[in-house]
Amino acid sequence: VVQEEIDIIDEITLAETGERVVLRTEKHELGTVTVEEPTLIVAEGGEGGEGSATTGKKAGRGVRRPRSSPVGGERGRLKLTLKIVADVALVGVPNAGKSTFLASVTRAKPKIANY
């Protein structure tokens, strides 16, 4: 079961003092991963920038041109509830934070390099 946690904040206090006071946290069920539907998309990823490969050429080093900046993906707090013990796979591009995520939600101790 995958649930999204949404904070309900006090709008009056926020408007008067600028302080964000959480009144309560609501949970909305996003879906359940089953054998019949083994995939559940809960957020869309962003688009990366051009990277250093586009500037690594020797020719044209002095040419300045505008670069497209990366576009961030969706963010949110999710609560994952495992109803049965199952094999789970984390799939993502390099440097996407898979090991960091695994270390934060489990007792696993993966090697996390400083990039």
C-alpha angles and dihedrals in degrees: 000000000000119000131181117220115218122187117224105211132198103253094192094056090044092053095045103040105011089237117135108226116185111216096184142332119241125201122213119190112235097184148291129263110228138166089260093049107027096168127069121175110205101168139013119238124232132244119262127228126254094273128211095292091081092057097041096088119107094219118077098017093144094054113103119201135162115271127211112243122222118270116223124234130228120296131199144136114264131189114209117197118193111210094182135017107265143163110261127191127202111207124187146124120280115284091020093126100255094141092043090052092047092050092049098050101036140035091252118126106210120176108260115193125208108242 
